[in-house]
PDB file of C-alpha atoms and ligand atoms in Angstrom:
ATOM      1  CA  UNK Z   1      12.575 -25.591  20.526  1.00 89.00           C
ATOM      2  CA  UNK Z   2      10.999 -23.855  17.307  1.00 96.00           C
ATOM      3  CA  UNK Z   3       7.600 -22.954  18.198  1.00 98.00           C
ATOM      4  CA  UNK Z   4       5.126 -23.247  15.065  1.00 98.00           C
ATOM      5  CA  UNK Z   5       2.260 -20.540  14.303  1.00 98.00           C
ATOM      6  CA  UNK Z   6      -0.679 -21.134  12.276  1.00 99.00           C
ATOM      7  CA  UNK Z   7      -2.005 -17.820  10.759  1.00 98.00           C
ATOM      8  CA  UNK Z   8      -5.429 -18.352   8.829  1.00 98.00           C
ATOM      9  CA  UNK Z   9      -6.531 -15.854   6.090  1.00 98.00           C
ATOM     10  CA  UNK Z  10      -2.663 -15.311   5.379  1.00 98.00           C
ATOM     11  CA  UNK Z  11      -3.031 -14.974   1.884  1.00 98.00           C
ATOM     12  CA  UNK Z  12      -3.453 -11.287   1.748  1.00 97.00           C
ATOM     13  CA  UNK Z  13      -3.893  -8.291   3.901  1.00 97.00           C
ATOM     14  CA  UNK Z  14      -3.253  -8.205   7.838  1.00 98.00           C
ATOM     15  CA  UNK Z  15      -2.895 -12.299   7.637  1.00 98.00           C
ATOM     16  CA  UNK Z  16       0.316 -11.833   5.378  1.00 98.00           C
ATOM     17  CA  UNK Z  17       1.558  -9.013   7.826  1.00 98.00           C
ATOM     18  CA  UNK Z  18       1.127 -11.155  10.490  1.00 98.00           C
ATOM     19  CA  UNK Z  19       2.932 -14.198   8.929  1.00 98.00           C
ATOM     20  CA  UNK Z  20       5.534 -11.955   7.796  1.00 98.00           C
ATOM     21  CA  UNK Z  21       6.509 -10.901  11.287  1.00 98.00           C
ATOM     22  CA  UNK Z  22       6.213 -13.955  13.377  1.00 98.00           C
ATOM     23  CA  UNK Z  23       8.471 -15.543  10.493  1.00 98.00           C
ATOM     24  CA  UNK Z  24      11.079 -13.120  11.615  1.00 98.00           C
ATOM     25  CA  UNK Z  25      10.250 -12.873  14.971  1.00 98.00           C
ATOM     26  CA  UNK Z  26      11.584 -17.198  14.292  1.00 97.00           C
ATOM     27  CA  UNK Z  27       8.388 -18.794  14.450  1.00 98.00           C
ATOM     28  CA  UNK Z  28       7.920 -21.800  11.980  1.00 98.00           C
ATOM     29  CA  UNK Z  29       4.460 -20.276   9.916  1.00 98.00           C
ATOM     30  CA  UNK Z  30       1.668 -22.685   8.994  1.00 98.00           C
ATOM     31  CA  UNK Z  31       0.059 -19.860   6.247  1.00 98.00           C
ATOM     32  CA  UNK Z  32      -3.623 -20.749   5.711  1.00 98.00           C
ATOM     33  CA  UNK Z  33      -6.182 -19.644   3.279  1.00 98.00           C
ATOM     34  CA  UNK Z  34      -9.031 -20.171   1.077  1.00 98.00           C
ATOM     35  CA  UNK Z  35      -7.566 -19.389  -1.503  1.00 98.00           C
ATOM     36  CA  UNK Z  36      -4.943 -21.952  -1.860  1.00 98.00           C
ATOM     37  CA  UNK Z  37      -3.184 -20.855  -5.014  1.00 98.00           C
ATOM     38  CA  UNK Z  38      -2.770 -16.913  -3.780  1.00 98.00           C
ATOM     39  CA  UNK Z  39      -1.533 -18.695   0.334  1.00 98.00           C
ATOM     40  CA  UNK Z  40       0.971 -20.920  -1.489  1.00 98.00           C
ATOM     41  CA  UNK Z  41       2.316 -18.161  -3.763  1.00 98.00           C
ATOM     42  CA  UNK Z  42       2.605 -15.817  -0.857  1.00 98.00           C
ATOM     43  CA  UNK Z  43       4.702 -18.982   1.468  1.00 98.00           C
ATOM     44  CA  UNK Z  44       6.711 -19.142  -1.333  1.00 98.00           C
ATOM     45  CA  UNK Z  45       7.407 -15.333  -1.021  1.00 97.00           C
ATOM     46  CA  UNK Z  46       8.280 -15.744   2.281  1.00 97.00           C
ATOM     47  CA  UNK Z  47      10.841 -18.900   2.103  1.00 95.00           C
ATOM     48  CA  UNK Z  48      10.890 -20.426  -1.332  1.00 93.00           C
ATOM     49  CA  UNK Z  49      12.590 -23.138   0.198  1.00 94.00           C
ATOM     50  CA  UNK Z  50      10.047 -24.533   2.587  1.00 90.00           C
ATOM     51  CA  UNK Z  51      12.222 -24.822   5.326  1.00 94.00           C
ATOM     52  CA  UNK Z  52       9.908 -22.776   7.959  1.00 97.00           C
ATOM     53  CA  UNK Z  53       6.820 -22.002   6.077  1.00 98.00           C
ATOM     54  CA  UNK Z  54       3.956 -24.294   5.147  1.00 98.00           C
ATOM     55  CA  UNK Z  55       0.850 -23.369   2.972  1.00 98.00           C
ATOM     56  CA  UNK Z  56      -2.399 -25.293   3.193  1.00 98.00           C
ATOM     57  CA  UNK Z  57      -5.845 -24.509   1.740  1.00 98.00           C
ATOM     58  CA  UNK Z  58      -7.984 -24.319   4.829  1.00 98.00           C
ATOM     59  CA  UNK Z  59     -11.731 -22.762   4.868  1.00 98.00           C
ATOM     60  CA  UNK Z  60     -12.244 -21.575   7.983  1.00 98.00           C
ATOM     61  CA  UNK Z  61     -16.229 -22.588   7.579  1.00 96.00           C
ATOM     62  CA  UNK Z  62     -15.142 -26.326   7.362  1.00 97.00           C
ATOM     63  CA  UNK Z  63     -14.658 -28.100  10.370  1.00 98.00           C
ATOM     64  CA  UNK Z  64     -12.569 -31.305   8.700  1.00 98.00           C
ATOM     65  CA  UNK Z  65     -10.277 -28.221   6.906  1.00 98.00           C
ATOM     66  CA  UNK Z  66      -9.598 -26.870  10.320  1.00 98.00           C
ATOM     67  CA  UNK Z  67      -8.846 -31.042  11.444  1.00 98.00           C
ATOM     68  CA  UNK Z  68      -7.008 -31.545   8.437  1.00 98.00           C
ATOM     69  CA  UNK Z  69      -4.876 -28.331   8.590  1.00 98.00           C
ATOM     70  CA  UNK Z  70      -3.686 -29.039  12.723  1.00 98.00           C
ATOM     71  CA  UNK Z  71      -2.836 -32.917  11.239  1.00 98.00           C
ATOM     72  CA  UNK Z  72      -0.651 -31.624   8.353  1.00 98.00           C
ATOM     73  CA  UNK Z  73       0.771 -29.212  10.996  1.00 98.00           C
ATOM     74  CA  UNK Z  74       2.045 -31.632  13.745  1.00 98.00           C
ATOM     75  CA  UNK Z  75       3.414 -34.068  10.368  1.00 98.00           C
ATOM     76  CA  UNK Z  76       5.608 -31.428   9.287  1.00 98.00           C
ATOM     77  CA  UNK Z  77       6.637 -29.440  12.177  1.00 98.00           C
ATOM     78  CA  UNK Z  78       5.941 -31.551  15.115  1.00 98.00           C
ATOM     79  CA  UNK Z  79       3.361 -29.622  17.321  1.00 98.00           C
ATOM     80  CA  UNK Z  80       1.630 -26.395  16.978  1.00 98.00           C
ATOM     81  CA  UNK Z  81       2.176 -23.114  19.370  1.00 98.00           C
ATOM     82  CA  UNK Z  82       0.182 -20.336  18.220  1.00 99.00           C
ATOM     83  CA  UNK Z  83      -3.200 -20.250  16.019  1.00 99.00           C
ATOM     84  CA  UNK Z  84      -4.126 -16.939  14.860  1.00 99.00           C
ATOM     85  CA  UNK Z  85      -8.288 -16.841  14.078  1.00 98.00           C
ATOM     86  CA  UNK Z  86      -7.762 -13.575  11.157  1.00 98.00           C
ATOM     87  CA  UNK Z  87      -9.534 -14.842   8.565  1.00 98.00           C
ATOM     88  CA  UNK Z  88     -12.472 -13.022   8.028  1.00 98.00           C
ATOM     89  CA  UNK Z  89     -15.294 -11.841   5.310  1.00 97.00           C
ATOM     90  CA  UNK Z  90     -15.892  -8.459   5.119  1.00 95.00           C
ATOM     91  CA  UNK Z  91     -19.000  -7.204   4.113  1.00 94.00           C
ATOM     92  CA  UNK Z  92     -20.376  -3.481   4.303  1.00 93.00           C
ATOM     93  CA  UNK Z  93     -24.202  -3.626   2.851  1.00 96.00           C
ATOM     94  CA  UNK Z  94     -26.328  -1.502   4.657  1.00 96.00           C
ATOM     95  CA  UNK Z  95     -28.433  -3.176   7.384  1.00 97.00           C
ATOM     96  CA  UNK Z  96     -31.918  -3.190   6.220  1.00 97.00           C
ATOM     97  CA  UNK Z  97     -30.701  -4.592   2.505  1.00 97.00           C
ATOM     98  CA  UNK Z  98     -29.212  -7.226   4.102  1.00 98.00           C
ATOM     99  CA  UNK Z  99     -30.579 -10.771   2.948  1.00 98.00           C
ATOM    100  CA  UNK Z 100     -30.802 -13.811   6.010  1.00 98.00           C
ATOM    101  CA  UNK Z 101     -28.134 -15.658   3.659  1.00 98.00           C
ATOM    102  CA  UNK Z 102     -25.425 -13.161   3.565  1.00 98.00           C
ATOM    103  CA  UNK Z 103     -26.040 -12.721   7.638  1.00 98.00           C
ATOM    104  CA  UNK Z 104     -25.478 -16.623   7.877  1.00 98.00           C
ATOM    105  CA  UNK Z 105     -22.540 -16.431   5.187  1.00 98.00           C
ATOM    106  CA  UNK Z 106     -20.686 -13.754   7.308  1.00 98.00           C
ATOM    107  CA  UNK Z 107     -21.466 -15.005  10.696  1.00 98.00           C
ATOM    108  CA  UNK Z 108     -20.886 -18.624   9.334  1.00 98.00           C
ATOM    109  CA  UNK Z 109     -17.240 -17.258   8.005  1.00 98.00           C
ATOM    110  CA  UNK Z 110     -16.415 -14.975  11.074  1.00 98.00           C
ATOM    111  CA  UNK Z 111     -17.883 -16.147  14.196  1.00 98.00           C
ATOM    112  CA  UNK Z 112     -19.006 -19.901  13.624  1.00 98.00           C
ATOM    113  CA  UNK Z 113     -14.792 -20.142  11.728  1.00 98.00           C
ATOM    114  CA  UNK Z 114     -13.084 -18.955  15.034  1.00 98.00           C
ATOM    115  CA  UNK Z 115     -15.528 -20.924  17.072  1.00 98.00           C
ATOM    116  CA  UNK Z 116     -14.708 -24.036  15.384  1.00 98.00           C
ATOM    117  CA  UNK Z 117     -10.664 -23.478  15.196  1.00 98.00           C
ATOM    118  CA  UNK Z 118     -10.711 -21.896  19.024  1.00 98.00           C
ATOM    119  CA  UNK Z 119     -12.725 -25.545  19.739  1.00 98.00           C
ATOM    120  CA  UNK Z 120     -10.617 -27.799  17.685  1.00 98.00           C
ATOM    121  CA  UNK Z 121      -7.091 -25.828  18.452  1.00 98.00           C
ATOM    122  CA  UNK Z 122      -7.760 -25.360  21.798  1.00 98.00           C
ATOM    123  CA  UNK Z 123      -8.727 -29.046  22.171  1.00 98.00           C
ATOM    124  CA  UNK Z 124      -5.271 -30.117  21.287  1.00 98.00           C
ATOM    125  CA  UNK Z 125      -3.473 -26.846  23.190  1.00 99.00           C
ATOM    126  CA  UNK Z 126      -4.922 -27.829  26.445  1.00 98.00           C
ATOM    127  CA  UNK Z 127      -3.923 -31.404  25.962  1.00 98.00           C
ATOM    128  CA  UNK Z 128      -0.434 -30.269  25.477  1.00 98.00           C
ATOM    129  CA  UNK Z 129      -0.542 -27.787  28.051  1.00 98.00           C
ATOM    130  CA  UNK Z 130       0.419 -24.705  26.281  1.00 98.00           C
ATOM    131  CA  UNK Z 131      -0.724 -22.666  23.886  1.00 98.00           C
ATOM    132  CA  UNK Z 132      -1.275 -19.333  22.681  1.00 99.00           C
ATOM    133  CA  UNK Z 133      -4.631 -18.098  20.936  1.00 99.00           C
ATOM    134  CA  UNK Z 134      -5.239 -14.675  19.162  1.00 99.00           C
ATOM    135  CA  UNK Z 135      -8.689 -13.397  17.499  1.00 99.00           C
ATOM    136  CA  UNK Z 136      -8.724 -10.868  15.362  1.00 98.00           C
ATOM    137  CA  UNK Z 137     -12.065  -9.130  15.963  1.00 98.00           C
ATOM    138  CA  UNK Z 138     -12.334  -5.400  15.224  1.00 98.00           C
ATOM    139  CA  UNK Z 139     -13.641  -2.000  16.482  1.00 98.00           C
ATOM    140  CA  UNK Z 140     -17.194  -3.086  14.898  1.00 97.00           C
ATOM    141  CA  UNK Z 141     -17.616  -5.564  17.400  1.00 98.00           C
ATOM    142  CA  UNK Z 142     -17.382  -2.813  20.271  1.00 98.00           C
ATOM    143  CA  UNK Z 143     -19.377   0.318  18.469  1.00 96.00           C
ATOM    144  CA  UNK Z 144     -21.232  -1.364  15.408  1.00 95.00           C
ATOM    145  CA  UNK Z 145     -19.364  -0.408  13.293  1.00 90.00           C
ATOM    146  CA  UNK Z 146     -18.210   2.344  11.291  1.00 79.00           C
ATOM    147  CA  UNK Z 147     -17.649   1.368   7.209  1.00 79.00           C
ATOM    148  CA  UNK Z 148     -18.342  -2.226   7.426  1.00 89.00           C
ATOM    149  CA  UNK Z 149     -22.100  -3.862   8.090  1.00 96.00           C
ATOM    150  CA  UNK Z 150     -24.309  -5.256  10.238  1.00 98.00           C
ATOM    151  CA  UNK Z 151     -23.402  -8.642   9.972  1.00 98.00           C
ATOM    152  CA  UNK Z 152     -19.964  -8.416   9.979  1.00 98.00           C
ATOM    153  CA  UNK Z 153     -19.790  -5.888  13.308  1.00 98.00           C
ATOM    154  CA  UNK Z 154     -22.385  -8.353  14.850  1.00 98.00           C
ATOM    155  CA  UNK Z 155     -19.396 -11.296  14.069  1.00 98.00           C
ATOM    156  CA  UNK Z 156     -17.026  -9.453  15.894  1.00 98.00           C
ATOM    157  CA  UNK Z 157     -19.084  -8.543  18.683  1.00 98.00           C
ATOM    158  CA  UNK Z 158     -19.723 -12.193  19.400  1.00 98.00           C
ATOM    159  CA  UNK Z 159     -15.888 -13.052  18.587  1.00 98.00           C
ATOM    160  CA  UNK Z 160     -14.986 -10.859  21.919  1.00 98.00           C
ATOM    161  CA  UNK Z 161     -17.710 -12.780  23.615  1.00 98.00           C
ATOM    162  CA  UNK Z 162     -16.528 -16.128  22.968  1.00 98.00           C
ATOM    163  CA  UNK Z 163     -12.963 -14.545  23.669  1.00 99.00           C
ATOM    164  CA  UNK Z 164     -13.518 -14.561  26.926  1.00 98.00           C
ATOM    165  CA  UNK Z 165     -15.433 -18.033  27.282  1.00 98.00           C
ATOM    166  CA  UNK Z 166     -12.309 -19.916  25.591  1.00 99.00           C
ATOM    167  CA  UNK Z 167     -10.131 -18.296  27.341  1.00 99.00           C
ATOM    168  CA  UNK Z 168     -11.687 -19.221  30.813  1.00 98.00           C
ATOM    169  CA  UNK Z 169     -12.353 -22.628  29.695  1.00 98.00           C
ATOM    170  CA  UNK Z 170      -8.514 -22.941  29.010  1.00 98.00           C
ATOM    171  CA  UNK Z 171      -7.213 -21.227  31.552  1.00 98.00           C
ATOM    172  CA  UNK Z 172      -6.238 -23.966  33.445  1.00 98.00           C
ATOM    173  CA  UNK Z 173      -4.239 -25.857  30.423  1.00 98.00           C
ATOM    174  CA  UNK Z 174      -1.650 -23.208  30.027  1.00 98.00           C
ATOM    175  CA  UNK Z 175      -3.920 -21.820  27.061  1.00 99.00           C
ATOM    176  CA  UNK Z 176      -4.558 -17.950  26.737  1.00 99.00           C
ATOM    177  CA  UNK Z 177      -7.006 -16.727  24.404  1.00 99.00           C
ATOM    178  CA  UNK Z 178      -6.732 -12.827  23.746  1.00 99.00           C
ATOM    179  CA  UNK Z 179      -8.457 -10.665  21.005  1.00 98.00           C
ATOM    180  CA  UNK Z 180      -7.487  -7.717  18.972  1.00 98.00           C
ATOM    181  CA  UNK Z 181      -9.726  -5.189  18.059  1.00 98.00           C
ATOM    182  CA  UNK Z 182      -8.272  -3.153  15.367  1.00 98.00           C
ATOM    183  CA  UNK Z 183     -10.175   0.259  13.912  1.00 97.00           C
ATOM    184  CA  UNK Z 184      -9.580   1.347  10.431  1.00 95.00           C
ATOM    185  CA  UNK Z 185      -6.417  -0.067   9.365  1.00 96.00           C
ATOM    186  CA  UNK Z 186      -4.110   1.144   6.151  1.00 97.00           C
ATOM    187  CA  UNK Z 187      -4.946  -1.793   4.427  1.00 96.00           C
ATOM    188  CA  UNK Z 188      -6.299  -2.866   0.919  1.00 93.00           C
ATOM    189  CA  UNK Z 189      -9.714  -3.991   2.649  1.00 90.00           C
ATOM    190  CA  UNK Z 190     -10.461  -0.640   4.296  1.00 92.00           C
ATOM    191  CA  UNK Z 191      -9.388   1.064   0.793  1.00 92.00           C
ATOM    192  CA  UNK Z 192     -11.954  -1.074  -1.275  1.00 89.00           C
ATOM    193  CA  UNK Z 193     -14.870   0.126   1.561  1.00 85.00           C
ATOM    194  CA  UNK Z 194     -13.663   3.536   1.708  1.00 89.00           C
ATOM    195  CA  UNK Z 195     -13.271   5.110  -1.694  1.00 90.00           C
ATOM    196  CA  UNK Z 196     -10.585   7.992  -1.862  1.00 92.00           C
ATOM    197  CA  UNK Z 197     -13.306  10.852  -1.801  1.00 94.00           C
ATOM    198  CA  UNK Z 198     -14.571   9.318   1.099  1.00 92.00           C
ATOM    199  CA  UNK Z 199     -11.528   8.936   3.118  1.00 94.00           C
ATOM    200  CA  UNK Z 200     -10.906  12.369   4.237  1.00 95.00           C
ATOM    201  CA  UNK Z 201     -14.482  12.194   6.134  1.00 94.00           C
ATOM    202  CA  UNK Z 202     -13.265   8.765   7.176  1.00 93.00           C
ATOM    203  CA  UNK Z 203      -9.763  10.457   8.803  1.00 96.00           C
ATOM    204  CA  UNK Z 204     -11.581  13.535  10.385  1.00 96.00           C
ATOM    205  CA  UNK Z 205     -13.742  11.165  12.784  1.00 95.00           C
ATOM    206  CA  UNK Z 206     -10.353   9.575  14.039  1.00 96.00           C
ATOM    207  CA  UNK Z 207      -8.807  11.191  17.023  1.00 97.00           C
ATOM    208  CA  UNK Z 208      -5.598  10.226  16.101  1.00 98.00           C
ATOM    209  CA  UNK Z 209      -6.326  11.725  12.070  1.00 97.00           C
ATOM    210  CA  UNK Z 210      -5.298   8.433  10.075  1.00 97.00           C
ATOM    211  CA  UNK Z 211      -5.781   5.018   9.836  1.00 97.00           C
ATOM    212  CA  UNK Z 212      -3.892   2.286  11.785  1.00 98.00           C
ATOM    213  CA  UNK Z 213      -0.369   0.664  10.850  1.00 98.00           C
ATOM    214  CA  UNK Z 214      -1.170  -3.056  10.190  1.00 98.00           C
ATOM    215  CA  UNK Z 215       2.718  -3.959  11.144  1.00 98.00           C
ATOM    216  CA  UNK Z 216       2.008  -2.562  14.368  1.00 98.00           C
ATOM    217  CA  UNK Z 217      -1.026  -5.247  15.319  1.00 98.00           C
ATOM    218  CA  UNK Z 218       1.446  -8.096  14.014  1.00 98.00           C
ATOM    219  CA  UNK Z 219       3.945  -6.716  16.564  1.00 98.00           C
ATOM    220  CA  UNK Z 220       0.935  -7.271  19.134  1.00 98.00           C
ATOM    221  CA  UNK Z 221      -0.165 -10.818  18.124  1.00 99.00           C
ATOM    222  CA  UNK Z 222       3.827 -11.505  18.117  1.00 98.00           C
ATOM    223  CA  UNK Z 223       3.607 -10.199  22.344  1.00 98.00           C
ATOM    224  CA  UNK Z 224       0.326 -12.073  23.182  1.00 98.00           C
ATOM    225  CA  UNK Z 225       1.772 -15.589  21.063  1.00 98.00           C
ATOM    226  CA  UNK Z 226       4.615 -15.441  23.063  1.00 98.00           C
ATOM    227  CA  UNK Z 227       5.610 -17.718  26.845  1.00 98.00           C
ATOM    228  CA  UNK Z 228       5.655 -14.438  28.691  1.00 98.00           C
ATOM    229  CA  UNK Z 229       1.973 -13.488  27.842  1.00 98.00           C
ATOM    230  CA  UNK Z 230       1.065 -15.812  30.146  1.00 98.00           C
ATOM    231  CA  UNK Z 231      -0.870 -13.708  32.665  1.00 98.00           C
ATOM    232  CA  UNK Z 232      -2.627 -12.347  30.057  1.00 98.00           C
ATOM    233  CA  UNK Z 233      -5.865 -13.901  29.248  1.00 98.00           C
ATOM    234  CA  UNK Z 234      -9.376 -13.137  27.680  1.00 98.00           C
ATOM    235  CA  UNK Z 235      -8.381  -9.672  27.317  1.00 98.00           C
ATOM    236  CA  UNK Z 236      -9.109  -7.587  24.442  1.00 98.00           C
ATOM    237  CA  UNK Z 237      -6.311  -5.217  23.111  1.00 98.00           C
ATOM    238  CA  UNK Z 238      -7.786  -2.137  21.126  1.00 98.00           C
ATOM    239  CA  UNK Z 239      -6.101  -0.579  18.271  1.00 98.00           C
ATOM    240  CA  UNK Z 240      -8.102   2.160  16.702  1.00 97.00           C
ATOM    241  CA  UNK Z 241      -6.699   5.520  17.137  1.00 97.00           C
ATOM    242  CA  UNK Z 242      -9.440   6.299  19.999  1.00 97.00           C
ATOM    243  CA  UNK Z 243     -12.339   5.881  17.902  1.00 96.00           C
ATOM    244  CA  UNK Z 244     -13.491   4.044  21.349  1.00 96.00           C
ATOM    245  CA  UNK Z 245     -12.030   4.237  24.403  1.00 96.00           C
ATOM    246  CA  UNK Z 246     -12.810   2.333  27.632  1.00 91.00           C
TER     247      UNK Z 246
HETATM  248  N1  NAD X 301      -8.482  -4.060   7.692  1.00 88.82           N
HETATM  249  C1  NAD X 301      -8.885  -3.480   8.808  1.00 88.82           C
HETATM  250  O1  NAD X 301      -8.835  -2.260   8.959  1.00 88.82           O
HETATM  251  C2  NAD X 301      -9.417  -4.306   9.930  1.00 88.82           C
HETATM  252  C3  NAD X 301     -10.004  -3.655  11.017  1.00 88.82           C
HETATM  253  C4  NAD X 301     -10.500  -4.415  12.046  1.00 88.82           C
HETATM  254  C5  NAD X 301     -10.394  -5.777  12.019  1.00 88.82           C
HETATM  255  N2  NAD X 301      -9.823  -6.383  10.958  1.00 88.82           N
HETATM  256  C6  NAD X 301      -9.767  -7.838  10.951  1.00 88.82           C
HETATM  257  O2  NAD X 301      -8.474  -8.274  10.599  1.00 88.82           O
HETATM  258  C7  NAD X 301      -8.560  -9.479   9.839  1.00 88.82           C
HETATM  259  C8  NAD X 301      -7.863  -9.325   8.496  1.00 88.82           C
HETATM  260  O3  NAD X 301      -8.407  -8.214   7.812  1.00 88.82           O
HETATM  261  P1  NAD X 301      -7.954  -7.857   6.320  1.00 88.82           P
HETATM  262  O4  NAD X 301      -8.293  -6.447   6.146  1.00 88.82           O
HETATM  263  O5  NAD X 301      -6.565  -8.314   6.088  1.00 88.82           O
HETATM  264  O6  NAD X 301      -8.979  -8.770   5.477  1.00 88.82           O
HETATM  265  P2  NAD X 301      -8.877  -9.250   3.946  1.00 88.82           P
HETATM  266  O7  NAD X 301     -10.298  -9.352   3.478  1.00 88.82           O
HETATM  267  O8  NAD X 301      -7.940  -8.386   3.188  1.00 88.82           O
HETATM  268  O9  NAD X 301      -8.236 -10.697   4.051  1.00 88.82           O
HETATM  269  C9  NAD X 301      -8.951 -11.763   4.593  1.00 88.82           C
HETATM  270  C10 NAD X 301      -8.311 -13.054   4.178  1.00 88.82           C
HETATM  271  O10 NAD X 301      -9.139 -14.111   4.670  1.00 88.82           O
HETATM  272  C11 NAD X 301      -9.343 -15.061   3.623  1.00 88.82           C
HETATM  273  N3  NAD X 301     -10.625 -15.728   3.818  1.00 88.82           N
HETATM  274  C12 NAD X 301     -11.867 -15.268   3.553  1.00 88.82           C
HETATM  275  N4  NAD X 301     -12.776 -16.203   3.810  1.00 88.82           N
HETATM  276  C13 NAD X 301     -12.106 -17.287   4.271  1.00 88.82           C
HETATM  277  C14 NAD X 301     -12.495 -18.575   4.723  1.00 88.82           C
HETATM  278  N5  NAD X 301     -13.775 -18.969   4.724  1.00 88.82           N
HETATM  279  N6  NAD X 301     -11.539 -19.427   5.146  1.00 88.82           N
HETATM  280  C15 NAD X 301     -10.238 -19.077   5.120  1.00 88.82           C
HETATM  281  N7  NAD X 301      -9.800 -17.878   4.683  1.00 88.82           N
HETATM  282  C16 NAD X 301     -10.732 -16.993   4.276  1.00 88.82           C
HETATM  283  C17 NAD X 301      -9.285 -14.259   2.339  1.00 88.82           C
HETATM  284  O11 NAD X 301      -8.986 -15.099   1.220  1.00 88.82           O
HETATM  285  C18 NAD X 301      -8.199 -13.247   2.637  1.00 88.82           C
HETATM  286  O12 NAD X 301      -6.912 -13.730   2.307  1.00 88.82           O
HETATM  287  C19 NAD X 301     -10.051  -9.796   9.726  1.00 88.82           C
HETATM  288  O13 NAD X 301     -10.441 -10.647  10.776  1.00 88.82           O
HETATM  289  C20 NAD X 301     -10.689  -8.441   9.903  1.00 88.82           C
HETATM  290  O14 NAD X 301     -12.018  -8.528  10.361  1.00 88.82           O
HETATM  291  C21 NAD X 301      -9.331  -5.692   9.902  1.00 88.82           C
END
């Protein structure tokens, strides 16, 4: 059987990357976005046919999206396998300019949109006794952050938390929840934080001396989505060059 993956925030960036690879790796790809024009462009990059890929407008901060987008899912391909939480909203303003309203905005985007799709997802997963579940949180979550803010690193930090309390609530179902927690990666996102006078600073304070290769995570959420993973479970896989180690 074709197993299906739903990728949200596929659009653009790591999302894409990730889409990209599970595509080939012979997933059918649910790509999800916002932004519905830019997710159904990039599906159509992908297979203009249609025949594995299926864009939907889905905003991670609406609960009846997230219902709406696991429906269209199961009409078209039949069930779901995979659901990978990476849509995020990434915000850098320093800590005591932030206003309450962007805090809720970016916790509302990033923690309260992978709570809701781990809940509804999940739901369904452990009725069907299998599934797979990967957050992308990042290195902010563990150290506070490095380029991005306060709000955003505090997101993250509570996305490994509630990690861990999905993935012993599924546990029994078949159901493993896993995060990722990438540092700086050489992506379009870190670019616009980081201007290029900036960046040299920003690759001196990684061990490692540059930024992270984005195919490489999709090569990791490709090993946790698949059967074998099973004995892995609300474990958190960090990908940052040694900016923090355990
Ligand atoms: N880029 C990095 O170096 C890095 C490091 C650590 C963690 N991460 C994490 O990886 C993931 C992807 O990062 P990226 O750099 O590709 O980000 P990005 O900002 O380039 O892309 C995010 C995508 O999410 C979509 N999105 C935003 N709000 C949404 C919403 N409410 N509902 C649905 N979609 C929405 C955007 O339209 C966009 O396509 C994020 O979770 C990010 O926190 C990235």
């Amino acid at each position: 059987m074709i197993q299906t993956a739903l990728v949200t925030g596929a659009a653009s960036g790591l999302g894409n990357i990730i889409a990209t690879h599970l595509l080939q790796q012979g997933f059918q790809l649910v790509l999800t976005d916002v932004n519905l024009q830019r997710v159904q462009q990039a599906a159509h990059l992908l297979d203009s046919h249609g025949d594995r890929v299926l864009a939907l407008g889905l905003d991670i901060r609406q609960v009846q999206d997230v219902e709406q987008a696991l429906a269209a899912t199961l009409e078209r391909f039949g069930s779901l396998e995979v659901l990978v939480n990476n849509a995020a909203l990434t915000l850098a303003t320093p800590v005591m300019d932030i206003k309450p309203d962007e805090f809720d905005q970016v916790l509302s985007t990033n923690l309260r949109g992978t709570f809701v799709s781990c809940q509804i997802m999940g739901r369904y997963f452990a009725e069907r006794g299998y599934g797979r579940i990967i957050n992308l949180a990042s290195l902010a979550g563990q150290n506070g952050g490095t380029a991005s803010g306060a709000h955003y690193a505090a997101s993250k930090g509570g996305i490994l938390t509630l990690t861990k309390v999905f993935a012993r609530e599924l546990s029994q179902s078949g159901v493993t929840v896993n995060a990722i927690a990438p540092g700086p990666m050489d992506l379009p996102s870190v670019h616009a934080l980081v201007p290029p006078e900036k960046l040299a600073g920003l690759l001196q304070m990684i061990p490692v001396g540059k930024l992270g290769d984005a195919e490489f995570v999709a090569q990791v959420v490709a090993l946790l989505a698949s059967p074998q993973a099973a004995f892995v479970t609300g474990a958190t896989w960090d990908i940052n060059g040694g900016l923090f180690m355990r």
